[in-house]
Coordinates of C-alpha atoms in Angstrom, one line a residue:
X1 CA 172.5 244.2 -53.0
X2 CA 175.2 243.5 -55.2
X3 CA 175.8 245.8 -57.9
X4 CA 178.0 245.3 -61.3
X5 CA 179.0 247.7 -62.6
X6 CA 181.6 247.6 -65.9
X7 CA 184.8 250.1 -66.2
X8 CA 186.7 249.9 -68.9
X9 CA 186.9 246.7 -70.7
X10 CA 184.6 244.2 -68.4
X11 CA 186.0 245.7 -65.2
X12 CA 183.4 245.0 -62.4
X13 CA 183.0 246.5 -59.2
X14 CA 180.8 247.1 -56.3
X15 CA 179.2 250.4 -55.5
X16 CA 179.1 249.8 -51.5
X17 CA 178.0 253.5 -50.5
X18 CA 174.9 253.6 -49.0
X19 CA 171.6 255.8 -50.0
X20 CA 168.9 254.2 -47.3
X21 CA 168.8 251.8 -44.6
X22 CA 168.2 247.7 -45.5
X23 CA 168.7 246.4 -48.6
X24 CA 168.0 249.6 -50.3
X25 CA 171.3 250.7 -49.0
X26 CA 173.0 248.5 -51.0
X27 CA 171.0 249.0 -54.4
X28 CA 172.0 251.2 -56.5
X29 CA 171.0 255.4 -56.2
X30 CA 170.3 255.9 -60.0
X31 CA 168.1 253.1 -60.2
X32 CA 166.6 253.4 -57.0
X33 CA 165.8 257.1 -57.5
X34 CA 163.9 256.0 -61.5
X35 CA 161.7 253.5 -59.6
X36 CA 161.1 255.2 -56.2
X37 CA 159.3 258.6 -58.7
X38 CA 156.9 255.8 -60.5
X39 CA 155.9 254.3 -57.5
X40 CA 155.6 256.5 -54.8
X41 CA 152.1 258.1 -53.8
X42 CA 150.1 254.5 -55.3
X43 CA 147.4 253.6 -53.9
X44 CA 147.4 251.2 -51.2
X45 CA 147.2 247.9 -53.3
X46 CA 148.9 248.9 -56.4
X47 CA 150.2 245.6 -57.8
X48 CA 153.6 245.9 -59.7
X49 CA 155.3 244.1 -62.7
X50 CA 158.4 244.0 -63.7
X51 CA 159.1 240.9 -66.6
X52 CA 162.8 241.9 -66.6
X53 CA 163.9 241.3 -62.7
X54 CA 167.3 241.8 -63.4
X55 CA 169.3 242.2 -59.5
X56 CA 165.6 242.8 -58.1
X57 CA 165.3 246.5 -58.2
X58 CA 162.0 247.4 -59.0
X59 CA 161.2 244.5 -56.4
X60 CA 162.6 245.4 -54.0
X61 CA 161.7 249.4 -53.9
X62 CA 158.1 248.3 -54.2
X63 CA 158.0 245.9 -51.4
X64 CA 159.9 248.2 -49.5
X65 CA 156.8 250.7 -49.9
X66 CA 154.2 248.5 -49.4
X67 CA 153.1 247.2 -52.2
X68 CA 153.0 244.0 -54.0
X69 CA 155.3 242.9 -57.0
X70 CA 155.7 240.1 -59.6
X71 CA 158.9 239.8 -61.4
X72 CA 160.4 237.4 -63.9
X73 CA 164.0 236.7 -64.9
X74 CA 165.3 233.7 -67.1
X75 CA 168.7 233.3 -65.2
X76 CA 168.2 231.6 -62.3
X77 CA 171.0 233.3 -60.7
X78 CA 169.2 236.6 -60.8
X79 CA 166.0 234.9 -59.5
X80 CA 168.0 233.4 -56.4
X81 CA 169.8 237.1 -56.0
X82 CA 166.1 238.9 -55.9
X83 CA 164.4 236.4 -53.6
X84 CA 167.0 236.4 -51.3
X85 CA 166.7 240.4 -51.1
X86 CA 163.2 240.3 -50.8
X87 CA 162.4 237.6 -48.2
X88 CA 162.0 238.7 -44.1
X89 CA 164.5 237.5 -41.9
X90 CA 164.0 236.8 -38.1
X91 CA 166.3 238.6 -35.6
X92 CA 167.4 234.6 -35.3
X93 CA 168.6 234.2 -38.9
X94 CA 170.5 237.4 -38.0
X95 CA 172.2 236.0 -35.1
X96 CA 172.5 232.5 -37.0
X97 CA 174.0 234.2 -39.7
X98 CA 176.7 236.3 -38.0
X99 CA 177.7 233.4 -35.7
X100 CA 178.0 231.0 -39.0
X101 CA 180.2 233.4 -40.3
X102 CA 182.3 233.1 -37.5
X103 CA 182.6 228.8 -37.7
X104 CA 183.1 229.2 -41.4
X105 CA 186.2 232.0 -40.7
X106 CA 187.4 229.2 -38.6
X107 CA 187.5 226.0 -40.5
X108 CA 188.9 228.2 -43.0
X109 CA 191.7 229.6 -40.7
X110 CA 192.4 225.7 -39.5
X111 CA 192.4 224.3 -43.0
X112 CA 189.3 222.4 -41.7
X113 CA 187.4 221.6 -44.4
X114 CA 188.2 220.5 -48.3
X115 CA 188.3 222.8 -50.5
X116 CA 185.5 223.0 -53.1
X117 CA 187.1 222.5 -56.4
X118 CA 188.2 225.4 -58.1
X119 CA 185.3 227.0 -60.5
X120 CA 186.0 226.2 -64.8
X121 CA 186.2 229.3 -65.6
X122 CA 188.2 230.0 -68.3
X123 CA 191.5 231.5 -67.8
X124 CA 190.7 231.4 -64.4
X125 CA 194.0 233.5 -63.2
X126 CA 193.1 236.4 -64.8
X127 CA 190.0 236.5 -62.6
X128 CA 191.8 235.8 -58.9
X129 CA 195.3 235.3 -58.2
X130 CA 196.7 231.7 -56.5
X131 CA 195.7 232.9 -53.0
X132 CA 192.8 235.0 -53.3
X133 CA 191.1 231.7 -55.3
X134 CA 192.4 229.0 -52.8
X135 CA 190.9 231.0 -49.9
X136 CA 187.2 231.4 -52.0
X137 CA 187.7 227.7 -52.6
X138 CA 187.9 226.8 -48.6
X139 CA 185.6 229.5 -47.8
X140 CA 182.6 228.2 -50.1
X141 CA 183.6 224.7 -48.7
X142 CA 183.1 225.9 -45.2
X143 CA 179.7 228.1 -46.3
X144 CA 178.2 224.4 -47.0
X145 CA 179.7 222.8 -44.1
X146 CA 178.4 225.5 -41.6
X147 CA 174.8 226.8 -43.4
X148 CA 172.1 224.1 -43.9
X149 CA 171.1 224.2 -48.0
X150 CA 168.1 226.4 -48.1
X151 CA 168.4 228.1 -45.0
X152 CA 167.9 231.8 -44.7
X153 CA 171.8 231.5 -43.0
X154 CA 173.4 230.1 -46.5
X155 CA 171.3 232.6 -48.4
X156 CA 173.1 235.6 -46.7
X157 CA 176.4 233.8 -46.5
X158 CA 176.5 233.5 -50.1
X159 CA 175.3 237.3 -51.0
X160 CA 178.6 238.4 -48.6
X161 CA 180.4 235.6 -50.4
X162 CA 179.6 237.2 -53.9
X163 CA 180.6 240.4 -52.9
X164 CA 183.5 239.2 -51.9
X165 CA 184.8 237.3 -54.5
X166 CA 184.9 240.4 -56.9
X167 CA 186.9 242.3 -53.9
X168 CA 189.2 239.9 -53.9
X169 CA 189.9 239.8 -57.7
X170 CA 192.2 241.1 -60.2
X171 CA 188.9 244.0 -61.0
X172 CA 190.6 244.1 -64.7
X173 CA 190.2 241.4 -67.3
X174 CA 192.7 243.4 -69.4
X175 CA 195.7 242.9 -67.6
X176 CA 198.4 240.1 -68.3
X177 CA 197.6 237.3 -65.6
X178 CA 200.6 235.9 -63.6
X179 CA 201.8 232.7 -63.0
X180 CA 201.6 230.8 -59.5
X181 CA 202.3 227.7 -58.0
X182 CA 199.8 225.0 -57.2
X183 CA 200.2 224.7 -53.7
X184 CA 196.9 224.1 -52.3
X185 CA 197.4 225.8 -48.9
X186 CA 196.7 229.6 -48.2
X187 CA 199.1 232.1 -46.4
X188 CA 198.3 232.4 -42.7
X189 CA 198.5 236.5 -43.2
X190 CA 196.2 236.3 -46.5
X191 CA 194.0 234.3 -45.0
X192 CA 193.4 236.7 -42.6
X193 CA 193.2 239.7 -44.9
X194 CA 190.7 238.1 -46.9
X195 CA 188.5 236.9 -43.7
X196 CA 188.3 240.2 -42.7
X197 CA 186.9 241.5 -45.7
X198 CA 184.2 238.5 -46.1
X199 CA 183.6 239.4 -42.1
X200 CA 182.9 242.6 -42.8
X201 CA 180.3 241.6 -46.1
X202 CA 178.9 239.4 -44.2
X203 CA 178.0 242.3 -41.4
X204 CA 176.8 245.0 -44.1
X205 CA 174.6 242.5 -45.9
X206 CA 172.6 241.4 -42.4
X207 CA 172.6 245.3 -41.8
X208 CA 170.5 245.0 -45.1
X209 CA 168.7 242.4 -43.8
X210 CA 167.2 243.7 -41.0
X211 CA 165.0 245.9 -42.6
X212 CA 162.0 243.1 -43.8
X213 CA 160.0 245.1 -46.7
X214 CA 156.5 245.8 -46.0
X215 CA 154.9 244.6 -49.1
X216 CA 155.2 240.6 -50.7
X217 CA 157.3 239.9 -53.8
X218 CA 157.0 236.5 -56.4
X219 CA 159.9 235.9 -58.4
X220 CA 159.4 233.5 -61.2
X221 CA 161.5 231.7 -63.3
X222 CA 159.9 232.0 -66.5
X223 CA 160.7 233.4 -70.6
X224 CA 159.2 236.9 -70.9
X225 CA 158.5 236.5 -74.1
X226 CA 155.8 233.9 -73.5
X227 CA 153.8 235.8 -70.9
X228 CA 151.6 234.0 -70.5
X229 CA 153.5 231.0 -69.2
X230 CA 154.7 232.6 -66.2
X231 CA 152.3 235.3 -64.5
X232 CA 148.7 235.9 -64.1
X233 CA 147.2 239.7 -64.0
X234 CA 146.2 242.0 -63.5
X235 CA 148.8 244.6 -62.8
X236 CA 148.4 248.2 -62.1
X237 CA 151.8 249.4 -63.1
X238 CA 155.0 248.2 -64.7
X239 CA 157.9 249.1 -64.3
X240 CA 161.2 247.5 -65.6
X241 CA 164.2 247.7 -67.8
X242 CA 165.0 245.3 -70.1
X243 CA 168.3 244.5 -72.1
X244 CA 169.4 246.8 -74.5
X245 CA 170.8 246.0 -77.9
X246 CA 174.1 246.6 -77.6
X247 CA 175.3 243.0 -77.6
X248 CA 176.3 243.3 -74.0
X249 CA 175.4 239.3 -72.8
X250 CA 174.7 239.9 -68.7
X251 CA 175.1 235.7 -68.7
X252 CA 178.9 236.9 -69.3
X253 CA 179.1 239.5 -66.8
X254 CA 177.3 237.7 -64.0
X255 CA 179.4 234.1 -64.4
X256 CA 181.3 234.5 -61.8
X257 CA 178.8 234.2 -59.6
X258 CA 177.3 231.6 -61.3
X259 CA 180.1 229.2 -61.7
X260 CA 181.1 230.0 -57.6
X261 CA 177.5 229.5 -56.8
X262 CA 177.2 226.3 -59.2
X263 CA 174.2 228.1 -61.8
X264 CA 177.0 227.1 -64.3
X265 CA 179.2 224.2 -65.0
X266 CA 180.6 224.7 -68.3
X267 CA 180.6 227.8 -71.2
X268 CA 178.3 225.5 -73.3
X269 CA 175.5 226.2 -71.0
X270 CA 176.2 229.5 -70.5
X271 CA 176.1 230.1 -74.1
X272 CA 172.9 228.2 -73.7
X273 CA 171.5 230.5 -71.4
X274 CA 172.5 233.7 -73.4
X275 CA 170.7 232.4 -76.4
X276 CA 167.9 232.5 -74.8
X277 CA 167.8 235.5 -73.2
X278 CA 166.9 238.2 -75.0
X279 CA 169.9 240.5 -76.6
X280 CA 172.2 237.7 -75.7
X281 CA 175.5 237.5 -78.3
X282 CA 178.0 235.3 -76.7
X283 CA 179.8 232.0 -77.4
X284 CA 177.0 229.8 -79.6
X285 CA 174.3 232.7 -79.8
X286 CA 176.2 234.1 -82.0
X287 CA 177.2 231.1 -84.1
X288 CA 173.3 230.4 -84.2
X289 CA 172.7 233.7 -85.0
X290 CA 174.4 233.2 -88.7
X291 CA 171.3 230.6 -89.0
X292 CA 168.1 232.6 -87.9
X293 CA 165.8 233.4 -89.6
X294 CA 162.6 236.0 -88.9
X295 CA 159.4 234.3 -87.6
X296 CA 156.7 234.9 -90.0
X297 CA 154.5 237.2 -86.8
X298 CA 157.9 239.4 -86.7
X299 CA 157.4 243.2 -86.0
X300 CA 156.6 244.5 -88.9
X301 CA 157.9 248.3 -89.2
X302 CA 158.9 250.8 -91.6
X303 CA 161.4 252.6 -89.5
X304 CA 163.1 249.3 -88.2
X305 CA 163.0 247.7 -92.2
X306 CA 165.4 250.6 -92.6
X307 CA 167.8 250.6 -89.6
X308 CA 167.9 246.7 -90.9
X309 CA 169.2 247.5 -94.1
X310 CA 171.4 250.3 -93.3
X311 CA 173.2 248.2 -90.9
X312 CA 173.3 245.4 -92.9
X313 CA 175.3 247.1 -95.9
X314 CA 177.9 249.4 -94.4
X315 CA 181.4 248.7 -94.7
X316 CA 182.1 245.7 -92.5
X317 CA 181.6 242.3 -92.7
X318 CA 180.1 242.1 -90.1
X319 CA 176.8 244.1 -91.2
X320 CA 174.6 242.0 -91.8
X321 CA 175.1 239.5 -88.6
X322 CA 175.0 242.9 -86.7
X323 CA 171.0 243.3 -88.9
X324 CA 170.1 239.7 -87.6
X325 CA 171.1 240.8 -84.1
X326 CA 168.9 243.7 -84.0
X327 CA 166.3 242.2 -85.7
X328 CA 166.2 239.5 -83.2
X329 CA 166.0 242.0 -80.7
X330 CA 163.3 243.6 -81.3
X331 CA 160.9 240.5 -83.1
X332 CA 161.5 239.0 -79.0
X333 CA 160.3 242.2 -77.5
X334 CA 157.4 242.2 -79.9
X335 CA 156.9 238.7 -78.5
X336 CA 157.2 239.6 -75.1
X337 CA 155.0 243.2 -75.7
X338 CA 152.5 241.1 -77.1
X339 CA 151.5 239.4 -74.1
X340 CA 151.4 242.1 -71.9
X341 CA 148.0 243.4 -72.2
X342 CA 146.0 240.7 -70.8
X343 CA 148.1 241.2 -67.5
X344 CA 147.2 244.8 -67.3
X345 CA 144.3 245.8 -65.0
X346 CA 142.5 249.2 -67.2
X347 CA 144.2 252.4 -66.9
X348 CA 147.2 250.3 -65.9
X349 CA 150.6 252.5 -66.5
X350 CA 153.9 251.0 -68.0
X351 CA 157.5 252.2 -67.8
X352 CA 160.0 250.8 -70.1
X353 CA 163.5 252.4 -69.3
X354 CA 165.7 251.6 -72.5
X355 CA 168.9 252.9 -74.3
X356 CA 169.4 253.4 -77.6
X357 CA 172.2 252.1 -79.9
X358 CA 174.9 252.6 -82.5
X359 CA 176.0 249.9 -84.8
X360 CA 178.7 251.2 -87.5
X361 CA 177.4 254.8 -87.0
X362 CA 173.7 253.8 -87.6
X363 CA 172.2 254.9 -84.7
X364 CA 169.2 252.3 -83.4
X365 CA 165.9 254.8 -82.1
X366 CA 165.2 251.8 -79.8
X367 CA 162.6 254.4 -77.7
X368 CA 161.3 255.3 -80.9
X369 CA 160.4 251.3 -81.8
X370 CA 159.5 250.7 -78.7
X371 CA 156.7 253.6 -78.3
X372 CA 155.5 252.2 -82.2
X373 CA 155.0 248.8 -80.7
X374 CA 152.7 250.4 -77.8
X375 CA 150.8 252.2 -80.7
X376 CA 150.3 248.7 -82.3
X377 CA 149.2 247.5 -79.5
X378 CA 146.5 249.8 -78.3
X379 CA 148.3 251.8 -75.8
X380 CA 147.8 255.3 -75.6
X381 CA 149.4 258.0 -74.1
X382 CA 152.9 257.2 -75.3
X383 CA 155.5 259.3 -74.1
X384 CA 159.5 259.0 -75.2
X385 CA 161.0 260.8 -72.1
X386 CA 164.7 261.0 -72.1
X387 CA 166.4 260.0 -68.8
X388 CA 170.5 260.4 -68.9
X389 CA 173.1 260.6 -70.8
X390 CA 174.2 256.6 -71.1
X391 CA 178.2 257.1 -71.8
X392 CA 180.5 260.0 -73.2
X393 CA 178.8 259.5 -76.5
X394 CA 176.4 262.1 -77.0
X395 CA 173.9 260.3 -79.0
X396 CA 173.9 257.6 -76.4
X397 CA 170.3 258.1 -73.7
X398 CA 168.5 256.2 -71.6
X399 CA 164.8 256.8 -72.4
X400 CA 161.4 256.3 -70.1
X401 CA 159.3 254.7 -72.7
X402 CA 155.7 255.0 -71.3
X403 CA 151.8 254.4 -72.1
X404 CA 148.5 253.6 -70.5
X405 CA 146.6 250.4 -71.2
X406 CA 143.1 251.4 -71.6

């Protein structure tokens, strides 16, 4: 599985080190470990949500154990990533895949094949130098040319293909980007540098793949904030983490992958795409931010009215677009809360894993808001249980937010 990670400032990297064998391997340990404690020892059947799939996590882990999962992401990136990671693959795909690897390496090497056209990215130097991106260009080319579309051999392809591309970036969006010549052609020694390292992705993710889970997983393209819409109960457990608020847009951390992999064309979409998702504040989401207003069914709380208002008059100017942000937030988490109950099977457990926040050194009790919204609801049983430490901050934890539906 491919993890991103961010370092410094939107520095991505891959945590390769492995924890188990198959895909499990190549998820990573933290999140593994939360998910493994909530779900093992279930009883034979257990069916698991997760609304928020995320890179499959939860998914994967329960399928992996047996037991059966739903789970719903709005980027359809993410929903490609987990149901590639959760599918079973014949010792043929193996074999396929491996010996595709090898044709693609070739029409690389031999200049066989037109390159794809280089992704619009913005800026796109500061991403990959001249011949790390004309060598992803002929190798994507060669991915199509040697993988049918839809075939369990393009599927794993492109996972080694992501992990790839971030190895062969700059890793660091901070630095001042270079300038290189247009040539079009790669360097016979670079091109073989850079094979290598898509050779040997290509033999860790099939490594993965050879472990087939023992449980079944659905992953749907869907809105989790209108339930409904998208799944059908009932569930014995869920367990998932969604987006925090902390303005962090995961549409602008995963675009690499999505303009390589064609999920995006253009930064109009992909500020499209961050609107929608919830806690997304990139490109237009914020401009359209400036313009919403609270839906008339919003969450209606005491404790949030006065986060709101505290944020929205400290020094800056930028208090009160910070209060529509959080208020956003959490009125599309009620919506999404709302419609969980009719999916829940009685007794049914849920496991929210969520991080507070700071804005202007008002601190955001988002386990606190989220346990009142249970309590509205009719859960019982609400515990607040804190997890880590997020950062160097202190005041900054990740939080097991759970309750019983009874």
């Amino acid at each position: 599985m491919i993890e991103l990670r961010q370092h410094a400032e939107y520095t991505y990297k891959f945590n390769a080190k492995s924890g188990r064998h198959g895909w499990l391997r190549l998820t990573p340990a933290y999140s593994r470990r939360i998910v493994e404690s909530l779900i093992l020892g279930r009883p034979q059947g257990t069916r698991v949500f997760d609304p928020f799939c995320g890179t499959g996590t939860t998914a994967l882990c329960a399928s992996s154990h047996g037991y059966e999962c739903v789970t719903i992401d709005i980027n359809p990136f993410l929903v490609w990533l987990a149901t590639v990671k959760t599918a079973s693959y014949s010792p043929e795909d193996i074999a396929a895949t491996a010996e595709a690897c090898k044709q693609a390496l070739a029409l690389v090497a031999q200049s066989a094949v037109e390159p794809c056209p280089a992704p619009p990215i913005w800026n796109i130097t500061r991403w990959w130098n001249e011949d790390a991106r004309i060598f992803l260009q002929f190798l994507r080319a060669a991915i199509d040319a040697v993988a049918p579309k839809e075939s369990p051999v393009r599927s794993l392809l492109l996972v080694a293909f992501c992990r790839t591309l971030m190895m062969v970036s700059n890793a660091a969006f901070d630095h001042q980007s270079m300038s290189f010549k247009d040539s079009g052609r790669l360097r016979p020694e670079l091109e073989a540098h850079y094979g290598s390292m898509f050779e040997a992705n290509v033999s860790f993710v099939l490594e993965g793949a050879k472990e087939n889970p023992a449980g079944s997983v659905s992953v749907v393209l869907g809105d989790s904030r209108h339930l409904g819409n998208v799944a059908r109960g009932s569930f014995d457990i869920v367990i998932t983490s969604p987006p925090y608020a902390n303005r962090m847009s995961y549409v602008r951390e995963l675009r690499p992958y999505m303009y390589w992999l064609n999920y995006l064309d253009n930064g109009h979409d992909a500020g499209e795409l961050d609107w929608l998702a919830i806690g997304g504040t990139w490109g237009i989401a914020t401009s359209r931010l400036m313009d919403w207003e609270r839906p008339s069914e919003h969450f209606q709380s005491t404790l949030l009215d006065g986060v709101l208002d505290t944020i929205a008059h400290t020094d800056n100017r930028n208090g009160a677009l910070l209060a529509r942000y959080v208020a956003k937030y959490f009125d599309d988490v009620w919506a999404h809360l709302s419609g969980l109950p009719p999916l829940l099977a009685r007794g049914a457990e849920v496991h929210y894993i969520v991080g507070n926040s700071t804005f202007y050194g008002t601190m955001v009790p988002t386990e606190k808001l989220y346990a009142e919204m249970f309590r509205v609801l009719g859960f019982t049983a609400i515990e607040c249980k804190p997890i880590r430490k997020r950062n160097s901050k202190k005041e900054l934890i990740e939080f097991d937010v759970s309750a019983r539906w009874t």
